[in-house]
Each structure stands twice: as structure tokens, then as C-alpha cells.
Coordinates of C-alpha atoms in Angstrom, one line a residue:
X119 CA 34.8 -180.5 35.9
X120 CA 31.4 -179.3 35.7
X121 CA 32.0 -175.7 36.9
X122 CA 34.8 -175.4 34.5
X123 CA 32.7 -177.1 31.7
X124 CA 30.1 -174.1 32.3
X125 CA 32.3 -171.8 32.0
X126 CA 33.4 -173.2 28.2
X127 CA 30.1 -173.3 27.4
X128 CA 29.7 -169.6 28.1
X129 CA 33.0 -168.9 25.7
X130 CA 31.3 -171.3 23.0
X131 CA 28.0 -169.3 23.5
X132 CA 30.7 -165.8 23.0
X133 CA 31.8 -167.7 20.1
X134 CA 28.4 -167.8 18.6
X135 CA 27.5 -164.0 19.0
X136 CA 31.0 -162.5 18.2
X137 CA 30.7 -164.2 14.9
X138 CA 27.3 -163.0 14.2
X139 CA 28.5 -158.9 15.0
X140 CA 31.9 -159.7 12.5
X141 CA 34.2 -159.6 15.6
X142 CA 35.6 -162.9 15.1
X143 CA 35.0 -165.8 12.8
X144 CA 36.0 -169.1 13.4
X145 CA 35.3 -172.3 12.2
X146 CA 36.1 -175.9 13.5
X147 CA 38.3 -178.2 11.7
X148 CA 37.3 -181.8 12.3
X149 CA 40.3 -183.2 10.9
X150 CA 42.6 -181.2 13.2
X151 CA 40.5 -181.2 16.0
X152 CA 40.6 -177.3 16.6
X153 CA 39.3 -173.9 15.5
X154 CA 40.5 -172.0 12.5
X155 CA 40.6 -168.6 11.7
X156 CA 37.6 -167.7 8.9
X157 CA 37.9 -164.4 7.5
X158 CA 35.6 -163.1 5.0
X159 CA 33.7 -159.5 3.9
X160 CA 30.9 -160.4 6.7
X161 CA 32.7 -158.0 9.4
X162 CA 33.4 -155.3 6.8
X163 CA 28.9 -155.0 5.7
X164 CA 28.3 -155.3 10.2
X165 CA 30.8 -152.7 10.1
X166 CA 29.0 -150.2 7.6
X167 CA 25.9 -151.4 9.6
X168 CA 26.8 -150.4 12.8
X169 CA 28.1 -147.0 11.7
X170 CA 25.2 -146.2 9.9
X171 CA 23.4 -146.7 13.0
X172 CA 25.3 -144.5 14.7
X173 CA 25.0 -141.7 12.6
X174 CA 21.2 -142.4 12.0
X175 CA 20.9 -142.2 16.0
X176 CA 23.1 -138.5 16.1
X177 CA 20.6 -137.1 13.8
X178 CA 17.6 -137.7 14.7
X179 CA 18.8 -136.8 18.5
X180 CA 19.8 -133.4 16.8
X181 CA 16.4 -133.3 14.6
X182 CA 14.5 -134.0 17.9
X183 CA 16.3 -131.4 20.1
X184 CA 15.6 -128.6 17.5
X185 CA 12.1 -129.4 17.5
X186 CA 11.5 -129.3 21.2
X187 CA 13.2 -126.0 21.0
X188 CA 10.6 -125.0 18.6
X189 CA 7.8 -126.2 20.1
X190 CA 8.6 -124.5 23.2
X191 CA 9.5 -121.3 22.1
X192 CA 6.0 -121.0 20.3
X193 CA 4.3 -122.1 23.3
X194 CA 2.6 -125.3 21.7
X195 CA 3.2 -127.4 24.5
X196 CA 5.9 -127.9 26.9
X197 CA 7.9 -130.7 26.1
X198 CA 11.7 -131.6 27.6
X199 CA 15.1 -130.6 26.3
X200 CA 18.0 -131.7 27.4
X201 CA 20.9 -129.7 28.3
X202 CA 24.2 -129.7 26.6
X203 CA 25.4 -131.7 28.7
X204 CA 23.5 -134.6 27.4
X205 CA 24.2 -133.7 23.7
X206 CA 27.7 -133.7 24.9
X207 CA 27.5 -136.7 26.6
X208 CA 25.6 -138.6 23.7
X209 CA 28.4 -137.7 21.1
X210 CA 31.0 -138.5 23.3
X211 CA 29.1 -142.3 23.8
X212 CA 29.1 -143.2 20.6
X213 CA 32.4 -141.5 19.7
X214 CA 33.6 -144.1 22.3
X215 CA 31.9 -146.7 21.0
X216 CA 33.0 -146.2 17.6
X217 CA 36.7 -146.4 18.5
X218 CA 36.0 -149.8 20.5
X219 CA 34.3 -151.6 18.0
X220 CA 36.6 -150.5 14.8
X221 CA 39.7 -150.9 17.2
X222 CA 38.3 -154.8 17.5
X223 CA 37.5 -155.2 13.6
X224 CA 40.7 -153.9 12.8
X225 CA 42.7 -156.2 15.1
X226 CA 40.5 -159.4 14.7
X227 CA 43.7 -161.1 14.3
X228 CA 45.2 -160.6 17.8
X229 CA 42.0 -162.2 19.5
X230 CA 42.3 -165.4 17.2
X231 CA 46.0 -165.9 18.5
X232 CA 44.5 -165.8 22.1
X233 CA 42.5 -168.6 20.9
X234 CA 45.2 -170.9 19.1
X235 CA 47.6 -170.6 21.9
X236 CA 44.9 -171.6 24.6
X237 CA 43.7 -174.5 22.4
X238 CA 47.3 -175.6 21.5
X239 CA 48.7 -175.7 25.3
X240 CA 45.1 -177.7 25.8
X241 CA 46.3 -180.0 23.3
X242 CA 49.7 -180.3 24.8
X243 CA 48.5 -180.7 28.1
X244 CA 46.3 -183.8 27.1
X245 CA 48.6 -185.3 25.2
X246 CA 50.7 -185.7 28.5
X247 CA 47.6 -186.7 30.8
X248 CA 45.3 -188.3 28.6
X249 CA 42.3 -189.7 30.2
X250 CA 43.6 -188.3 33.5
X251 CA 43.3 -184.8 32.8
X252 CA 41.1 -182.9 35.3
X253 CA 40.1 -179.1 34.3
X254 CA 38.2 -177.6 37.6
X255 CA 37.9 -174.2 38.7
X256 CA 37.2 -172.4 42.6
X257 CA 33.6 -171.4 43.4
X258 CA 34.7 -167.9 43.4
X259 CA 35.7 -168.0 39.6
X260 CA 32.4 -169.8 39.3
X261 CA 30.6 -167.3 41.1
X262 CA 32.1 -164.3 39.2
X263 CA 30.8 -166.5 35.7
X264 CA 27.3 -166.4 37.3
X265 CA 27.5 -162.5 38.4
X266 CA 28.8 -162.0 35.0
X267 CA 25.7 -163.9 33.4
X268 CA 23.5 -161.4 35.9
X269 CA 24.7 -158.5 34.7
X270 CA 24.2 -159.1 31.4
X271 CA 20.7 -159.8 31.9
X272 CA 20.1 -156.8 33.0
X273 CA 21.0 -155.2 30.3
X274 CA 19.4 -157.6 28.1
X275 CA 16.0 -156.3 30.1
X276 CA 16.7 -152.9 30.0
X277 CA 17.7 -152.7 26.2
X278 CA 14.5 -155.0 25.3
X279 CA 11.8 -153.7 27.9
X280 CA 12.6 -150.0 29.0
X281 CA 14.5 -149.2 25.3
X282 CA 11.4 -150.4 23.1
X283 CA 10.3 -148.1 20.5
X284 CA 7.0 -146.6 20.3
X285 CA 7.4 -145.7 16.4
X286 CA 3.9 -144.5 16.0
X287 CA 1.6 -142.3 17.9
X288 CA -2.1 -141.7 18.6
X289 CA -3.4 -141.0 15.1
X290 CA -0.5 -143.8 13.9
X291 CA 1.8 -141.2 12.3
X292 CA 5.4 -141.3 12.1
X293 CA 7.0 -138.9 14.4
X294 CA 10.8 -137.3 15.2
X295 CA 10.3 -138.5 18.8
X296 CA 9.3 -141.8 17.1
X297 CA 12.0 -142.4 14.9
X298 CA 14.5 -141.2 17.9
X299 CA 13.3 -143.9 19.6
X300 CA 13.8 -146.6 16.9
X301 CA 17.0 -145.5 16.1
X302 CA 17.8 -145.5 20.2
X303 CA 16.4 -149.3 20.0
X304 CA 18.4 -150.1 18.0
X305 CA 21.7 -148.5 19.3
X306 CA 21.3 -151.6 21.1
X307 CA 23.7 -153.5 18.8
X308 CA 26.6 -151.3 18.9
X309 CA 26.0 -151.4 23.0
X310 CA 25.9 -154.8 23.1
X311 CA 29.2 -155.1 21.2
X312 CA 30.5 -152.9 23.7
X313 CA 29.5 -154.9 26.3
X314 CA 30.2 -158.5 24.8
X315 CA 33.7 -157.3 24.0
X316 CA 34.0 -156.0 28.1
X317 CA 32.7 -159.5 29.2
X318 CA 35.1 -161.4 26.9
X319 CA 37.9 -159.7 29.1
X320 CA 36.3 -161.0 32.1
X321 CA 36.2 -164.2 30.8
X322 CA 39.4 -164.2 29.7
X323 CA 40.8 -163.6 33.4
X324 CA 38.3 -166.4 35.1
X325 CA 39.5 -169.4 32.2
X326 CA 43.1 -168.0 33.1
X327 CA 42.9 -168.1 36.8
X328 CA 40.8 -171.5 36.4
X329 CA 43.6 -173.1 34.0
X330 CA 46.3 -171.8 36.6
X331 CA 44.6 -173.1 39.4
X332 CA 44.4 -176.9 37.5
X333 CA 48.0 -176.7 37.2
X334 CA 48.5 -176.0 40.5
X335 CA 46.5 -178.8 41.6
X336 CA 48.5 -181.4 39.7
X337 CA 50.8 -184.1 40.8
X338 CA 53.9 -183.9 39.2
X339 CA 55.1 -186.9 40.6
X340 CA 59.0 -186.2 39.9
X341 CA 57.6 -185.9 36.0
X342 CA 60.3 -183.7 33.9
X343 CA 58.3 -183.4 31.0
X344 CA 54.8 -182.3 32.9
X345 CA 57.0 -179.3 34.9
X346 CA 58.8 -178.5 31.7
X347 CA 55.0 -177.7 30.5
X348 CA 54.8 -176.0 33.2
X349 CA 57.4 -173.7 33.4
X350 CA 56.5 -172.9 29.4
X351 CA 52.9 -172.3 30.5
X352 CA 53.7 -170.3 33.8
X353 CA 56.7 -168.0 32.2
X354 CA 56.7 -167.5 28.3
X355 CA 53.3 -168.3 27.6
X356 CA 51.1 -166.6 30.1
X357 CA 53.0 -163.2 29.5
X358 CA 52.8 -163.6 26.1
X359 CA 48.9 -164.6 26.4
X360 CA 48.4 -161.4 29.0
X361 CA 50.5 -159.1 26.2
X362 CA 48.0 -160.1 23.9
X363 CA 45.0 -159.8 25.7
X364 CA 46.5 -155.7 27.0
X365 CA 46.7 -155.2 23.3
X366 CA 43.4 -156.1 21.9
X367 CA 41.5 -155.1 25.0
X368 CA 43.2 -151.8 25.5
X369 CA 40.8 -149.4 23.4
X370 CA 38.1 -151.4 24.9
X371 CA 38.8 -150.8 28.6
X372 CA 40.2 -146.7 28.3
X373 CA 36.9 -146.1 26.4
X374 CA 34.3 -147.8 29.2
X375 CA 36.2 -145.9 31.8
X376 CA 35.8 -142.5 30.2
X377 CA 32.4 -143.7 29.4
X378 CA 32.2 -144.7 33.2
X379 CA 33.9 -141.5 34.4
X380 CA 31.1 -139.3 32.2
X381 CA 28.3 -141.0 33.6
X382 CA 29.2 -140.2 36.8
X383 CA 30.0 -136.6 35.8
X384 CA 25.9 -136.6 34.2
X385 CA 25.1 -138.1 38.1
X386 CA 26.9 -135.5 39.8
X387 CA 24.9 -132.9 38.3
X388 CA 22.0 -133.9 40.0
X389 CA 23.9 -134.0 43.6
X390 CA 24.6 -129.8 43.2
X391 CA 24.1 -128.2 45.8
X392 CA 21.7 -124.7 45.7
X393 CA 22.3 -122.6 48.4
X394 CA 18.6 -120.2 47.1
X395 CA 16.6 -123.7 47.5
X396 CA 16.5 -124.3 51.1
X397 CA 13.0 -125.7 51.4
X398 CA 12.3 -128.7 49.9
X399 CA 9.4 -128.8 47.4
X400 CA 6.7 -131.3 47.7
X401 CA 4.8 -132.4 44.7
X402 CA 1.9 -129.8 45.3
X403 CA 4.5 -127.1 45.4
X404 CA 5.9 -128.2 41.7
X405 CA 1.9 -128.8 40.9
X406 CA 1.2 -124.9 42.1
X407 CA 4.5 -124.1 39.8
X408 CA 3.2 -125.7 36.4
X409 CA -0.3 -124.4 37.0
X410 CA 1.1 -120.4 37.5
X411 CA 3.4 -121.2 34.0
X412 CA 0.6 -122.0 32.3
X413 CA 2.1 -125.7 32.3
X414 CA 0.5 -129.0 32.1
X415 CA 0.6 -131.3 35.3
X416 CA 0.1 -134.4 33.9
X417 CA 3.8 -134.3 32.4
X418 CA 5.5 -133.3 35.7
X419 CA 8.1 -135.4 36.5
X420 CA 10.1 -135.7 40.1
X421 CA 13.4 -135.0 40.1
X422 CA 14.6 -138.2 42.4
X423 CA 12.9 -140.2 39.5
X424 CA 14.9 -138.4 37.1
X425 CA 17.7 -139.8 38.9
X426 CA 17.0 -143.2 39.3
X427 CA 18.0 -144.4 35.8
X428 CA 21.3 -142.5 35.0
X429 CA 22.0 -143.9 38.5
X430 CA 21.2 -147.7 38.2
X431 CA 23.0 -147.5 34.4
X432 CA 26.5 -146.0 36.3
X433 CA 26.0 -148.5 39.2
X434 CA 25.7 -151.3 36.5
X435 CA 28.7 -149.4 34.7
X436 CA 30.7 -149.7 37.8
X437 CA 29.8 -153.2 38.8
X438 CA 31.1 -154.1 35.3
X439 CA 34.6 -152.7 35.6
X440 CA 34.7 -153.7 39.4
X441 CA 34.2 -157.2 38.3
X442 CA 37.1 -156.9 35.8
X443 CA 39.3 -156.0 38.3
X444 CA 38.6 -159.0 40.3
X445 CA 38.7 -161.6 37.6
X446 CA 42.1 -159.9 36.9
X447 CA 43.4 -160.0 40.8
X448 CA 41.5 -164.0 41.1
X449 CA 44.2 -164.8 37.8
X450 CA 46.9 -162.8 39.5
X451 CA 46.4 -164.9 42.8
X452 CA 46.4 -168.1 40.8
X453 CA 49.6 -167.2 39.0
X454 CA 51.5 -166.3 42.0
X455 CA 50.3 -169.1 44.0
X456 CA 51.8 -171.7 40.6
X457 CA 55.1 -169.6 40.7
X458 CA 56.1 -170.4 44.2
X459 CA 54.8 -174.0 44.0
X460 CA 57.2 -174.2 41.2
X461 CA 60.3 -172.3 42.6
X462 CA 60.1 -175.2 45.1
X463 CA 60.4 -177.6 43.0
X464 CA 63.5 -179.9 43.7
X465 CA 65.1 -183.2 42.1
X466 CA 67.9 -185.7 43.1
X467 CA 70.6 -187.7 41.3
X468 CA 68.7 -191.0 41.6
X469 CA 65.6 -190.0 39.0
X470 CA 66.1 -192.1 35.6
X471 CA 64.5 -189.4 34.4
X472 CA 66.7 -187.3 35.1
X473 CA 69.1 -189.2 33.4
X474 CA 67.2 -189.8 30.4
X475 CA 66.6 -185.6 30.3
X476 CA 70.3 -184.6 30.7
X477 CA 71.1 -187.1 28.5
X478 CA 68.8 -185.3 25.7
X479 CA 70.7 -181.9 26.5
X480 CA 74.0 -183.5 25.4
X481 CA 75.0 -183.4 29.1
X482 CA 76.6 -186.9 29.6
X483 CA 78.4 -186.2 32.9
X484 CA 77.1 -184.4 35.4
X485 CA 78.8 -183.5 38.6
X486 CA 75.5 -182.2 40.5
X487 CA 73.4 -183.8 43.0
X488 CA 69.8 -182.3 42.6
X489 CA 68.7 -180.1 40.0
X490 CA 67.1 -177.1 41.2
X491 CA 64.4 -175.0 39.3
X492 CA 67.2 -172.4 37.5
X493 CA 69.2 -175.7 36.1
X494 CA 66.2 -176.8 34.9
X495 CA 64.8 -173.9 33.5
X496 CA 68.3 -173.1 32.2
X497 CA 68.3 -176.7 30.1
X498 CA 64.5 -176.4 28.7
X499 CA 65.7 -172.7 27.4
X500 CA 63.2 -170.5 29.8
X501 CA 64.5 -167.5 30.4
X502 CA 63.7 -165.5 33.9
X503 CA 62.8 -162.2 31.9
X504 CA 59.2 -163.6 31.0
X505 CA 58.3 -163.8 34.4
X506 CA 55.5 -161.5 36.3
X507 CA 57.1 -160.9 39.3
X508 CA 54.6 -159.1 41.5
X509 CA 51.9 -158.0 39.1
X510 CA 50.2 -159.5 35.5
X511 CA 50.2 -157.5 32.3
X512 CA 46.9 -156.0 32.5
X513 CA 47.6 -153.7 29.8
X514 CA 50.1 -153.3 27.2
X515 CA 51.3 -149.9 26.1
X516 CA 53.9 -150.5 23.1
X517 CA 52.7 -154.1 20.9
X518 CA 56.3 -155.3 20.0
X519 CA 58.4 -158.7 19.3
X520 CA 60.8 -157.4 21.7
X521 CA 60.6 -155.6 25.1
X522 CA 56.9 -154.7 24.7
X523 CA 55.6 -152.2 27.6
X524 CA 52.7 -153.0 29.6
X525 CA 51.0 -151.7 32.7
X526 CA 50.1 -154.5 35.6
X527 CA 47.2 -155.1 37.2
X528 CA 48.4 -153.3 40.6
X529 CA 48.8 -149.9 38.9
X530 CA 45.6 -150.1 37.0
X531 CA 44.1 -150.8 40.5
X532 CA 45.3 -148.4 41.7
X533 CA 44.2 -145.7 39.6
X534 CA 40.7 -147.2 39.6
X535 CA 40.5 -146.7 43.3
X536 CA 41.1 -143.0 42.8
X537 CA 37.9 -143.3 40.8
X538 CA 35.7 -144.9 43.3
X539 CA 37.0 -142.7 46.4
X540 CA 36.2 -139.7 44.1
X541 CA 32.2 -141.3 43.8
X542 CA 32.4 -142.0 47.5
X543 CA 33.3 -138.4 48.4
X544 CA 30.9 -137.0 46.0
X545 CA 28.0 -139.4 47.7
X546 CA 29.3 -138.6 51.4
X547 CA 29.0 -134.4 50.5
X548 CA 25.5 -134.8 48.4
X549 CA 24.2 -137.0 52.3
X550 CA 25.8 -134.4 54.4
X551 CA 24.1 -131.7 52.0
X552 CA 20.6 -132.9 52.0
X553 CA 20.7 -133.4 56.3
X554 CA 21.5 -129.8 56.6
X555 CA 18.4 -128.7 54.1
X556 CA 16.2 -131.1 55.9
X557 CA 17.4 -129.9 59.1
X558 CA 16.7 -126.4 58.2
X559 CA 13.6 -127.3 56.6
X560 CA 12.6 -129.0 60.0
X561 CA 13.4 -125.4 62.1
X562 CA 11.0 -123.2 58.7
X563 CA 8.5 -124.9 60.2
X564 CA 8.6 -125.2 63.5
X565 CA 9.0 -121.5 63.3
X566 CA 5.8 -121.1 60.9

């Protein structure tokens, strides 16, 4: 009970900080002992907010672009610009992040009906058990919870340490660069919406797969009305539940993976290979460089340390999505495993419960032994079309009442696998490109 209890206490703790950025209000009604849907103008002022940041954080990127350009090309001082590339990149972020967060204001109402239907099987499933209901989840979903908590300090560190603005400068004026770096402070926000929104998926998967995993642990005991419950929860429910969830998290997960894809597309330009450069130069050689430009060598910078921090934010990028994945295979596992406990499940003639249920479906004679799963699915009114054969919905293509379209887990993999043998290549060519300069380097001076 504890590991599962931690886990609700990180979804309470969600609760808290989706509320505060207008993503979901709710409020708990003491009388009927569950949460409510509270919707007010809060989420429509955090909207305007967060836009307004976004646009604040565009310009003054622009404003400060333009006036490194200038104060290069009058040989003040030299100062960095970045390449299109970057610009490119920038717009593309918070176009990206745009679409996520108004996608989630707009459809607020989809995420609260993930929420009544997992509180209202709760309720059912208690008022069958009682004081005997045990909720416990696997170390690994426990230990994906705490990976998940580590990750998001880590950006919690990196958006409060490395992000902080210096506003002010020497003389404790106002500057471009300054206000840049406010503005890129607080971009913060609309990131950590982002993020909160990715880790609510996660989540979402691990109190699924722990929920599974506590019906397969229970005892049914020849008890009707708890594998009724469970039938409902393992066929209707759960693909209604994972239909949801493809809908509302959709935008969100198409938008981090192009984010994700043009990260590593930034990375890569690093890893190009030059055929002119074949020695490698040493800091005295870029020193000897700035000097003859008339540069200053205080503000030299090394190009592997240029590299280190668009590499540790796509690694953290990646770990992200990768942990997705696997909360969605661990839920997967646990629904497949709960299927085939319950296609086993068998009864005989002799059960007055039986009785007693056949007797409620108007069937006062019956000329069967045993009543198999089918018969019994057939009499509670579950139909086989609501089941996930060999993969969950992951994510769902066309929303509708009937037939909705969806793409499982399996494909999703599958194309994300594409993605990571594409990094590995890329990684295995840049290694195989750097021991053939430093091999050549190695004979340039052997030969000096």
C-alpha cells in the first residue's frame, strides 16, 4: 500500500500545480466523497499570461540578435550570434509549445473524465471489498515514479540555477541581453507546463499498470459480481480510459517529439564532419586565432563546451519520452497478463451464485454445466469488440462515440525506435570521424 500510496500523492501534488497554470480545476466534494469539475475565467487570464510571455520572449530574442549584428559589424566588440538555425529552432519551440498548452486549455474537459471514471471504478471497487481492499503496485512502477521525480528535478535545477537572469549590468543599467534573459527565465512557465502535462502521461500509464496489477492479484473466490467488475474494468473501461487519454495527450506527445527530433538536428550540427580541418586545434591555437582578428581572449569559448548543454537538454529530452514508452509497455504487460487470468476463468453448476445470477438475467432453466468466460460476458452485456487484443491505445487518431481510430503502443514503438537507431548511427559515424582525425593528427606529427 505504501508504494501505491506515494504514487497518489504524486497525482494529488499534479493536482495542485495543474490547477495553479489553468489546466484543470477541481474541487473536492465532501458530501459525495469525490472531485468535481470547477471551471472558472482563471485558465482563460494564465492563458493571455503565457502567451504574452511567449511573444515578449520572440522579441527580445529578435531585438537581441539585431544588435549583436550591429555591434559586430562596427567592430565595437565581438559578441555571439547565433545562426539561423537557432532562430529557427527558437520559433519552432515555442510554436510547439503554444499548440500543447492551448490544445490542453481547450480540451480541459477530456482530462476531468479521466478523473471521474478512475475515482468512480475506485468507488465501485470498494464498495465490493470494503475494509479488504489492497491497492499495491511492483517496484518497477515504483521505480519509474522515482526516475520520474529525478528528472523533473533536473529541470527544476536547470530552469532555477543555470536559467537565472542577470537583468542589470556593471553600471546597473537595463540592457537587451538583460531583458532576453528575464524573459528566457521566465519562459520557464510555459516549459514547465510542457513538461507537467508529459509527466501526467507517465503517470497516467504507472496508476494504470498499478490498478491492473491489483486486480490481478485478487482472489475472486468463485465471486460473480467481483469478475463482472472485472471484465467492465478490463474490456469497456480501460479502452475507453486509454481513448481518452490518446485524445488529450495527443498534441502533447507529436509536439515533444518534433521538439525531440529538432534538438537532435541542432546536436548533429556540431558532429559535421570538415574534411579542410584535419588537425585538431588546441586552446593556444584558437588563443593565436583571436589575437591575429583583433579578438578578445577572455570570451573564447571551446567548442566541446558548447556542446555540452544542447547535449545534456536532448539526453534529458530523450530520457523523457523513453520513460513514456515504458510506463506505456509496464501498463500493456499488466493488461495482458489480467486478460488471460480472466479468459481462464471457469464455473460449475453447483455455485448458488450462479443461481442467484442467472436467475437475475431471466434465465430460469438452464441446461449448461459450467459457465465459461463468453456466457458470462455474454449475460453482463460485454461485448468482445472493446478488447486490446495485442497492443493498448496509445493514441487516438479520430475522437468519436463510435469506432474511434487509435494507434497502439507497438506501432508508436516502433516508430520511436527508428528515432533512436537514427541518434545511434549519427553517434557511431561522429566516433569513427574523430579516430580518423586523431589518427591523422598522430602521423602530422610524427612526421614534423
Amino acid at each position: 500500500m505504501a508504494r501505491f500510496h506515494f504514487i497518489v500523492k504524486i497525482v494529488k501534488a499534479f493536482r495542485f500545480a495543474f490547477c495553479v497554470l489553468g489546466l484543470l480545476q477541481l474541487r473536492f466534494s465532501e458530501s459525495r466523497k469525490e472531485y468535481q469539475h470547477k471551471s472558472n475565467c482563471y485558465r482563460i487570464l494564465i492563458a493571455i499570461f503565457m502567451v504574452l510571455i511567449l511573444m515578449l520572449f520572440n522579441v527580445a530574442s529578435t531585438s537581441l540578435q539585431r544588435e549583436n549584428e550591429l555591434v559586430n559589424a562596427l567592430n565595437i566588440e565581438a559578441r555571439p550570434v547565433n545562426s539561423k538555425s537557432e532562430l529557427r529552432n527558437e520559433r519552432i519551440y515555442s510554436t510547439f509549445i503554444v499548440l500543447t498548452l492551448v490544445w490542453s486549455w481547450v480540451q480541459n474537459n477530456l482530462l476531468f473524465k479521466l478523473v471521474n471514471e478512475a475515482q468512480l471504478a475506485y468507488k465501485q471497487l470498494r464498495s465490493l471489498l470494503g475494509k479488504h481492499l489492497r491497492l499495491e503496485c511492483s517496484w518497477l512502477i515504483f521505480t519509474y515514479c522515482i526516475i520520474l521525480l529525478l528528472l523533473l528535478g533536473i529541470f527544476g535545477v536547470k530552469s532555477l540555477l543555470y536559467d537565472w537572469p542577470k537583468v542589470f549590468d556593471a553600471q546597473h543599467n537595463i540592457t537587451i541581453e538583460g531583458l532576453f534573459q528575464f524573459f528566457n527565465f521566465m519562459m520557464g512557465l510555459p516549459r514547465l507546463s510542457v513538461v507537467l502535462i508529459m509527466s501526467l502521461h507517465i503517470l497516467y500509464h504507472l496508476m494504470n499498470a498499478a490498478w491492473l496489477q491489483s486486480l490481478t492479484e485478487l482472489r475472486l473466490h468463485r465471486n460473480l459480481q467481483l469478475l463482472q467488475f472485472q471484465l467492465n474494468i478490463l474490456f469497456p473501461i480501460q479502452k475507453k480510459l486509454n481513448i481518452l487519454a490518446g485524445y488529450y495527450f495527443r498534441i502533447s506527445y507529436i509536439c515533444f517529439l518534433y521538439m525531440l527530433a529538432f534538438r537532435f538536428n541542432y546536436v548533429q550540427q556540431y558532429f559535421i564532419f570538415d574534411s579542410n580541418k584535419v588537425i585538431h586545434r588546441t586552446q593556444n591555437d584558437l588563443e593565436d586565432e583571436a589575437i591575429w582578428a583583433g579578438e578578445d581572449i577572455d570570451n573564447l569559448t571551446d567548442p566541446g563546451d558548447q556542446l555540452i548543454k544542447p547535449l545534456f537538454i536532448l539526453i534529458w529530452h530523450l530520457a523523457l519520452v523513453m520513460l513514456l514508452l515504458a510506463s506505456a509497455s509496464v501498463q500493456q504487460k499488466e493488461y495482458l497478463k489480467l486478460m488471460q487470468k480472466s479468459w481462464n476463468y471457469t464455473t460449475d453448476e453447483n455455485s448458488s451464485e450462479l443461481k442467484a445470477f442467472l436467475g437475475a438475467k431471466s434465465w430460469k432453466g438452464h441446461t449448461f454445466k459450467r459457465l465459461d468466460i463468453l456466457d458470462i460476458m455474454f449475460l453482463s452485456g460485454i461485448s468482445t469488440r472493446d478488447c486490446q487484443w495485442f497492443s493498448i491505445c496509445f493514441l487516438t487518431d479520430k475522437f468519436r462515440k463510435k469506432n474511434p481510430t487509435y494507434l497502439n503502443l507497438d506501432l508508436i514503438a516502433r516508430h520511436f525506435r527508428l528515432l533512436c537507431n537514427v541518434i545511434i548511427s549519427s553517434g557511431i559515424v561522429y566516433l569513427a570521424q574523430q579516430m580518423e582525425l586523431w589518427s591523422l593528427q598522430e602521423y602530422l606529427q610524427q612526421e614534423g
